[in-house]
Short mmCIF file of C-alpha atoms in Angstrom, two decimals:
data_model
loop_
_atom_site.label_atom_id
_atom_site.label_comp_id
_atom_site.label_asym_id
_atom_site.label_seq_id
_atom_site.Cartn_x
_atom_site.Cartn_y
_atom_site.Cartn_z
CA UNK A 28 -67.19 -54.46 91.16
CA UNK A 29 -66.39 -53.47 94.75
CA UNK A 30 -68.85 -50.91 96.09
CA UNK A 31 -68.72 -51.52 99.82
CA UNK A 32 -65.66 -49.32 100.34
CA UNK A 33 -65.23 -45.58 100.14
CA UNK A 34 -62.48 -44.84 97.65
CA UNK A 35 -60.53 -41.65 98.27
CA UNK A 36 -59.36 -39.08 95.74
CA UNK A 37 -55.87 -40.45 96.24
CA UNK A 38 -57.03 -43.97 95.42
CA UNK A 39 -58.69 -42.75 92.25
CA UNK A 40 -55.63 -40.70 91.33
CA UNK A 41 -53.47 -43.83 91.60
CA UNK A 42 -55.87 -45.79 89.40
CA UNK A 43 -55.95 -43.02 86.81
CA UNK A 44 -52.15 -42.83 86.76
CA UNK A 45 -51.99 -46.56 86.14
CA UNK A 46 -54.37 -46.11 83.23
CA UNK A 47 -52.18 -43.36 81.77
CA UNK A 48 -48.77 -44.87 82.54
CA UNK A 49 -49.66 -48.58 82.13
CA UNK A 50 -47.40 -49.88 84.90
CA UNK A 51 -45.63 -48.43 87.92
CA UNK A 52 -43.55 -50.09 90.57
CA UNK A 53 -45.04 -50.29 94.02
CA UNK A 54 -42.14 -48.13 95.23
CA UNK A 55 -42.96 -45.39 92.70
CA UNK A 56 -46.60 -45.27 93.81
CA UNK A 57 -45.66 -45.13 97.49
CA UNK A 58 -43.04 -42.42 96.90
CA UNK A 59 -45.44 -40.21 94.98
CA UNK A 60 -48.63 -40.64 96.99
CA UNK A 61 -47.79 -41.69 100.54
CA UNK A 62 -45.49 -39.15 102.16
CA UNK A 63 -47.13 -40.17 105.45
CA UNK A 64 -45.40 -43.52 105.36
CA UNK A 65 -44.39 -46.53 103.32
CA UNK A 66 -46.22 -48.91 105.66
CA UNK A 67 -49.55 -47.17 105.15
CA UNK A 68 -48.98 -46.97 101.39
CA UNK A 69 -48.33 -50.69 101.14
CA UNK A 70 -51.43 -51.37 103.22
CA UNK A 71 -53.59 -49.22 100.96
CA UNK A 72 -52.27 -50.91 97.83
CA UNK A 73 -52.93 -54.29 99.44
CA UNK A 74 -56.57 -53.29 99.96
CA UNK A 75 -56.90 -52.09 96.37
CA UNK A 76 -55.44 -55.37 95.14
CA UNK A 77 -57.67 -57.44 97.43
CA UNK A 78 -60.71 -55.60 96.09
CA UNK A 79 -59.65 -56.36 92.54
CA UNK A 80 -58.84 -52.83 91.35
CA UNK A 81 -55.16 -53.51 90.68
CA UNK A 82 -52.91 -56.48 90.12
CA UNK A 83 -49.18 -56.81 90.75
CA UNK A 84 -46.36 -59.12 89.71
CA UNK A 85 -42.72 -59.33 90.73
CA UNK A 86 -40.16 -59.07 87.94
CA UNK A 87 -36.40 -58.71 87.90
CA UNK A 88 -34.18 -56.47 85.78
CA UNK A 89 -30.44 -56.04 85.39
CA UNK A 90 -28.96 -52.97 87.09
CA UNK A 91 -25.21 -52.39 87.49
CA UNK A 92 -24.52 -56.06 86.83
CA UNK A 93 -27.09 -57.30 89.34
CA UNK A 94 -30.65 -58.58 89.06
CA UNK A 95 -32.99 -56.34 91.05
CA UNK A 96 -36.58 -57.38 91.69
CA UNK A 97 -39.57 -55.11 92.14
CA UNK A 98 -43.36 -55.41 92.29
CA UNK A 99 -44.98 -53.91 89.18
CA UNK A 100 -48.59 -52.73 89.51
CA UNK A 101 -51.22 -52.31 86.80
CA UNK A 102 -54.93 -51.67 86.49
CA UNK A 103 -57.66 -54.32 86.22
CA UNK A 104 -61.01 -54.18 84.41
CA UNK A 105 -62.67 -53.47 87.76
CA UNK A 106 -60.30 -50.56 88.31
CA UNK A 107 -61.20 -49.13 84.90
CA UNK A 108 -64.90 -49.55 85.69
CA UNK A 109 -64.45 -47.58 88.91
CA UNK A 110 -62.76 -44.75 87.00
CA UNK A 111 -65.68 -44.64 84.55
CA UNK A 112 -68.16 -44.66 87.43
CA UNK A 113 -66.45 -41.61 88.94
CA UNK A 114 -66.28 -39.76 85.61
CA UNK A 115 -62.51 -40.03 85.26
CA UNK A 116 -62.74 -42.05 82.05
CA UNK A 117 -65.35 -41.62 79.32
CA UNK A 118 -65.04 -45.18 78.13
CA UNK A 119 -62.58 -48.03 77.82
CA UNK A 120 -60.19 -47.12 75.03
CA UNK A 121 -58.02 -50.03 76.17
CA UNK A 122 -58.69 -53.37 77.78
CA UNK A 123 -56.89 -53.83 81.07
CA UNK A 124 -54.77 -56.64 79.69
CA UNK A 125 -53.62 -54.36 76.85
CA UNK A 126 -52.02 -52.11 79.46
CA UNK A 127 -49.53 -54.84 80.35
CA UNK A 128 -45.94 -54.46 79.17
CA UNK A 129 -43.44 -56.75 77.53
CA UNK A 130 -40.09 -57.29 79.28
CA UNK A 131 -38.39 -54.69 77.07
CA UNK A 132 -41.24 -52.18 77.35
CA UNK A 133 -41.29 -52.54 81.12
CA UNK A 134 -37.67 -51.47 81.53
CA UNK A 135 -38.07 -48.38 79.34
CA UNK A 136 -41.51 -47.28 80.46
CA UNK A 137 -41.10 -47.78 84.20
CA UNK A 138 -37.78 -45.90 84.00
CA UNK A 139 -39.60 -43.04 82.26
CA UNK A 140 -42.24 -43.20 84.98
CA UNK A 141 -39.45 -42.67 87.53
CA UNK A 142 -38.88 -39.25 85.97
CA UNK A 143 -42.59 -38.55 86.36
CA UNK A 144 -42.42 -39.51 90.04
CA UNK A 145 -39.24 -37.53 90.80
CA UNK A 146 -40.29 -34.37 88.92
CA UNK A 147 -43.96 -34.12 89.93
CA UNK A 148 -44.38 -30.36 89.40
CA UNK A 149 -43.91 -30.57 85.60
CA UNK A 150 -46.71 -32.09 83.48
CA UNK A 151 -45.62 -35.45 82.08
CA UNK A 152 -46.72 -37.13 78.85
CA UNK A 153 -46.37 -40.89 78.55
CA UNK A 154 -45.05 -42.36 75.30
CA UNK A 155 -48.52 -42.84 73.81
CA UNK A 156 -49.53 -39.26 74.56
CA UNK A 157 -46.44 -37.61 73.05
CA UNK A 158 -46.58 -39.86 69.99
CA UNK A 159 -50.21 -38.84 69.42
CA UNK A 160 -49.38 -35.16 69.86
CA UNK A 161 -46.56 -35.22 67.30
CA UNK A 162 -48.14 -37.80 64.98
CA UNK A 163 -45.31 -40.29 65.51
CA UNK A 164 -45.65 -43.96 64.69
CA UNK A 165 -45.69 -46.72 67.30
CA UNK A 166 -42.12 -47.70 66.46
CA UNK A 167 -40.73 -44.31 67.47
CA UNK A 168 -38.33 -44.78 70.42
CA UNK A 169 -39.37 -41.85 72.63
CA UNK A 170 -40.46 -42.99 76.10
CA UNK A 171 -42.37 -39.83 77.06
CA UNK A 172 -42.05 -36.11 77.49
CA UNK A 173 -42.42 -33.08 79.75
CA UNK A 174 -44.65 -30.11 78.98
CA UNK A 175 -43.50 -26.60 79.96
CA UNK A 176 -44.69 -23.08 79.20
CA UNK A 177 -41.81 -22.73 76.71
CA UNK A 178 -42.60 -25.99 74.91
CA UNK A 179 -42.25 -29.76 75.15
CA UNK A 180 -39.21 -31.89 75.95
CA UNK A 181 -39.04 -35.35 74.39
CA UNK A 182 -37.39 -38.13 76.41
CA UNK A 183 -35.16 -40.99 75.26
CA UNK A 184 -33.34 -43.64 77.31
CA UNK A 185 -30.01 -45.23 76.40
CA UNK A 186 -29.58 -48.66 77.96
CA UNK A 187 -26.01 -49.84 78.72
CA UNK A 188 -26.25 -52.47 75.98
CA UNK A 189 -27.91 -50.27 73.35
CA UNK A 190 -26.90 -51.28 69.84
CA UNK A 191 -25.61 -48.95 67.16
CA UNK A 192 -28.87 -49.42 65.26
CA UNK A 193 -30.75 -48.03 68.26
CA UNK A 194 -28.47 -44.98 68.49
CA UNK A 195 -28.84 -44.37 64.75
CA UNK A 196 -32.64 -44.59 65.00
CA UNK A 197 -32.79 -42.14 67.91
CA UNK A 198 -30.48 -39.65 66.18
CA UNK A 199 -32.49 -39.98 62.96
CA UNK A 200 -35.67 -39.20 64.91
CA UNK A 201 -34.04 -36.19 66.57
CA UNK A 202 -32.80 -34.86 63.21
CA UNK A 203 -36.41 -34.52 62.09
CA UNK A 204 -36.72 -31.99 64.96
CA UNK A 205 -40.42 -31.25 65.33
CA UNK A 206 -41.15 -27.98 67.11
CA UNK A 207 -39.86 -28.94 70.54
CA UNK A 208 -38.25 -27.05 73.39
CA UNK A 209 -35.57 -29.72 73.68
CA UNK A 210 -34.58 -33.37 73.98
CA UNK A 211 -33.70 -35.18 77.21
CA UNK A 212 -31.44 -38.17 76.51
CA UNK A 213 -30.65 -40.25 79.60
CA UNK A 214 -27.75 -42.70 79.51
CA UNK A 215 -27.12 -45.63 81.86
CA UNK A 216 -23.38 -46.04 81.33
CA UNK A 217 -20.45 -43.87 80.32
CA UNK A 218 -19.54 -46.04 77.30
CA UNK A 219 -23.03 -45.65 75.83
CA UNK A 220 -22.84 -41.88 76.38
CA UNK A 221 -19.57 -41.75 74.46
CA UNK A 222 -21.03 -43.98 71.75
CA UNK A 223 -24.05 -41.68 71.35
CA UNK A 224 -21.87 -38.58 71.09
CA UNK A 225 -19.60 -40.30 68.58
CA UNK A 226 -22.54 -41.42 66.45
CA UNK A 227 -24.04 -37.90 66.63
CA UNK A 228 -20.80 -36.48 65.23
CA UNK A 229 -20.57 -39.18 62.58
CA UNK A 230 -24.16 -38.55 61.43
CA UNK A 231 -23.77 -34.77 61.55
CA UNK A 232 -26.57 -34.19 64.03
CA UNK A 233 -28.06 -30.71 63.57
CA UNK A 234 -31.23 -29.55 65.32
CA UNK A 235 -31.63 -25.93 64.27
CA UNK A 236 -30.89 -24.64 67.76
CA UNK A 237 -32.99 -27.16 69.70
CA UNK A 238 -30.93 -28.35 72.70
CA UNK A 239 -30.08 -32.03 73.15
CA UNK A 240 -29.40 -32.66 76.84
CA UNK A 241 -27.31 -35.81 77.41
CA UNK A 242 -27.64 -36.69 81.09
CA UNK A 243 -26.92 -39.62 83.42
CA UNK A 244 -29.98 -41.58 84.49
CA UNK A 245 -29.36 -41.20 88.21
CA UNK A 246 -30.06 -38.83 91.09
CA UNK A 247 -27.72 -36.11 89.82
CA UNK A 248 -29.14 -36.32 86.29
CA UNK A 249 -32.67 -35.95 87.61
CA UNK A 250 -31.63 -33.03 89.85
CA UNK A 251 -30.02 -31.25 86.90
CA UNK A 252 -33.18 -31.82 84.85
CA UNK A 253 -35.49 -30.59 87.56
CA UNK A 254 -33.57 -27.53 88.73
CA UNK A 255 -31.61 -26.32 85.69
CA UNK A 256 -33.72 -27.35 82.70
CA UNK A 257 -37.41 -27.67 83.63
CA UNK A 258 -37.61 -25.27 86.59
CA UNK A 259 -39.17 -21.86 86.02
CA UNK A 260 -36.20 -20.57 88.06
CA UNK A 261 -33.57 -22.44 86.05
CA UNK A 262 -31.49 -19.36 85.22
CA UNK A 263 -31.57 -18.07 88.82
CA UNK A 264 -30.57 -21.52 90.06
CA UNK A 265 -27.62 -21.52 87.68
CA UNK A 266 -26.64 -18.00 88.75
CA UNK A 267 -26.54 -19.13 92.39
CA UNK A 268 -24.52 -22.22 91.61
CA UNK A 269 -21.87 -20.28 89.68
CA UNK A 270 -21.93 -17.09 91.80
CA UNK A 271 -18.41 -17.59 93.18
CA UNK A 272 -17.02 -17.10 89.65
CA UNK A 273 -18.91 -13.86 88.98
CA UNK A 274 -22.39 -12.76 87.98
CA UNK A 275 -23.87 -14.92 85.25
CA UNK A 276 -25.63 -12.80 82.63
CA UNK A 277 -27.66 -13.66 79.56
CA UNK A 278 -26.24 -12.79 76.16
CA UNK A 279 -28.90 -10.85 74.30
CA UNK A 280 -30.27 -12.79 71.38
CA UNK A 281 -28.66 -11.60 68.18
CA UNK A 282 -25.93 -9.63 69.96
CA UNK A 283 -23.21 -12.17 69.21
CA UNK A 284 -22.67 -14.34 66.19
CA UNK A 285 -21.14 -17.27 68.02
CA UNK A 286 -24.22 -18.72 69.71
CA UNK A 287 -23.31 -18.23 73.38
CA UNK A 288 -26.19 -18.04 75.82
CA UNK A 289 -24.29 -16.59 78.79
CA UNK A 290 -21.41 -14.41 79.85
CA UNK A 291 -20.04 -13.90 83.36
CA UNK A 292 -19.39 -10.41 84.73
CA UNK A 293 -16.24 -10.17 86.82
CA UNK A 294 -14.93 -7.58 89.25
CA UNK A 295 -11.31 -7.57 88.02
CA UNK A 296 -11.93 -5.27 85.05
CA UNK A 297 -10.96 -7.88 82.46
CA UNK A 298 -13.23 -8.53 79.45
CA UNK A 299 -16.35 -10.49 80.37
CA UNK A 300 -15.78 -14.15 79.42
CA UNK A 301 -18.29 -16.06 77.40
CA UNK A 302 -19.76 -19.07 79.19
CA UNK A 303 -20.45 -22.57 77.93
CA UNK A 304 -22.39 -24.50 80.51
CA UNK A 305 -22.41 -28.26 79.88
CA UNK A 306 -23.63 -29.28 83.34
CA UNK A 307 -27.01 -29.91 81.75
CA UNK A 308 -25.39 -31.84 78.94
CA UNK A 309 -26.41 -29.73 75.94
CA UNK A 310 -24.08 -31.25 73.37
CA UNK A 311 -25.39 -29.02 70.57
CA UNK A 312 -24.43 -25.64 72.06
CA UNK A 313 -21.01 -26.96 73.10
CA UNK A 314 -20.22 -27.95 69.52
CA UNK A 315 -21.77 -24.86 67.97
CA UNK A 316 -20.07 -22.26 70.17
CA UNK A 317 -16.57 -23.71 69.94
CA UNK A 318 -16.89 -24.22 66.21
CA UNK A 319 -17.89 -20.58 65.74
CA UNK A 320 -15.63 -19.04 68.38
CA UNK A 321 -12.32 -20.55 67.38
CA UNK A 322 -8.78 -19.32 68.11
CA UNK A 323 -8.93 -16.74 65.29
CA UNK A 324 -12.19 -15.33 66.64
CA UNK A 325 -10.70 -15.15 70.13
CA UNK A 326 -7.64 -13.26 68.87
CA UNK A 327 -9.94 -10.71 67.23
CA UNK A 328 -12.30 -10.27 70.18
CA UNK A 329 -10.16 -11.06 73.23
CA UNK A 330 -12.91 -12.62 75.34
CA UNK A 331 -12.00 -15.93 76.94
CA UNK A 332 -14.45 -18.79 77.41
CA UNK A 333 -15.34 -20.41 80.73
CA UNK A 334 -16.61 -23.95 80.27
CA UNK A 335 -18.48 -25.26 83.32
CA UNK A 336 -18.85 -29.03 83.58
CA UNK A 337 -19.21 -31.71 86.20
CA UNK A 338 -16.00 -32.20 88.16
CA UNK A 339 -15.77 -35.78 86.89
CA UNK A 340 -15.71 -34.53 83.28
CA UNK A 341 -12.82 -32.05 83.60
CA UNK A 342 -10.06 -34.33 82.30
CA UNK A 343 -12.17 -35.38 79.35
CA UNK A 344 -12.72 -31.77 78.27
CA UNK A 345 -9.06 -30.90 78.84
CA UNK A 346 -8.10 -33.61 76.38
CA UNK A 347 -10.75 -32.62 73.86
CA UNK A 348 -9.84 -28.92 74.04
CA UNK A 349 -6.07 -29.22 74.39
CA UNK A 350 -5.59 -26.97 71.35
CA UNK A 351 -8.14 -24.38 72.50
CA UNK A 352 -5.98 -22.26 74.80
CA UNK A 353 -8.73 -19.60 75.08
CA UNK A 354 -11.04 -22.00 76.96
CA UNK A 355 -10.78 -22.33 80.75
CA UNK A 356 -12.42 -25.46 82.16
CA UNK A 357 -14.08 -25.30 85.58
CA UNK A 358 -15.38 -28.41 87.33
CA UNK A 359 -18.47 -28.26 89.55
CA UNK A 360 -18.82 -31.05 92.10
CA UNK A 361 -21.99 -33.09 92.46
CA UNK A 362 -21.90 -32.27 96.16
CA UNK A 363 -22.10 -28.52 95.49
CA UNK A 364 -25.11 -29.08 93.25
CA UNK A 365 -26.82 -31.18 95.90
CA UNK A 366 -25.96 -28.70 98.68
CA UNK A 367 -27.40 -25.77 96.76
CA UNK A 368 -30.85 -27.35 97.03
CA UNK A 369 -30.44 -28.69 100.52
CA UNK A 370 -30.29 -25.01 101.53
CA UNK A 371 -33.78 -24.57 100.14
CA UNK A 372 -32.93 -22.94 96.82
CA UNK A 373 -35.59 -23.48 94.16
#
């Protein structure tokens, strides 16, 4: 085992992450640990590989109809020994070769690890950790989770070519709804998103109030997750984003029978509208609120509904809600979401 070098806390942190996460791309490691430069990060990883602590292999995967290659890094036995020597592992619960991934596992797990890299301030649980915590079997399809003060979020990924059997299995797992804060379901194509929603309706998905966030697996989906779901300032961030339409307020729990979370206070003296916010993709509250607050309920109460969605989704909701004249649909552009955090909002 190499002893002639001084290994830094950062080096050891990388090795421990590889033990926990099994594999990461070289780009993920450099992004997370080497803000001082990609060149230095690659050099440091080269030294760790030369000294036998890590190994890497180049693999390709299909993305947007193209094959994209990347270097995937994992731990060696020597790397595990170094972690034990520094007290970061008690013993070898796994052999280094057991940390390697199959082709299918690699696509799911390294994608989940991208969430870990891009949302570093929220504690992440890899698939093994969250399965242990909730006593799930190895065949469960969750790829990981996030831990917050309010509870855990379980993560699923929907590949563009996901089969109906996969969707059914995920929905069946969600329907068991252990005591979670919510589910984060990331889709890689619009058709698979529509297929998941359709299958959820067909199977009568009910979660007892636990949100199911259906989000694109891209930069905007990760931003929405980080700033409007997992952030401790999520409500304030949402208030700022929607401030031009009025002051977003919370609906007190138990004060309405329809299930709305928010209203928006206006300055024109008209009744405060209820708000359905589907920017963060909560398909459960969207269905629940509009089922409960139908046209008859609106005629009795007189409060309209503002539905906020991504600008690209406006036409879809207009078609779906063509008979719901009491719902006003407002599109929010991706650019306005991105700009709100470029200004330093948090």
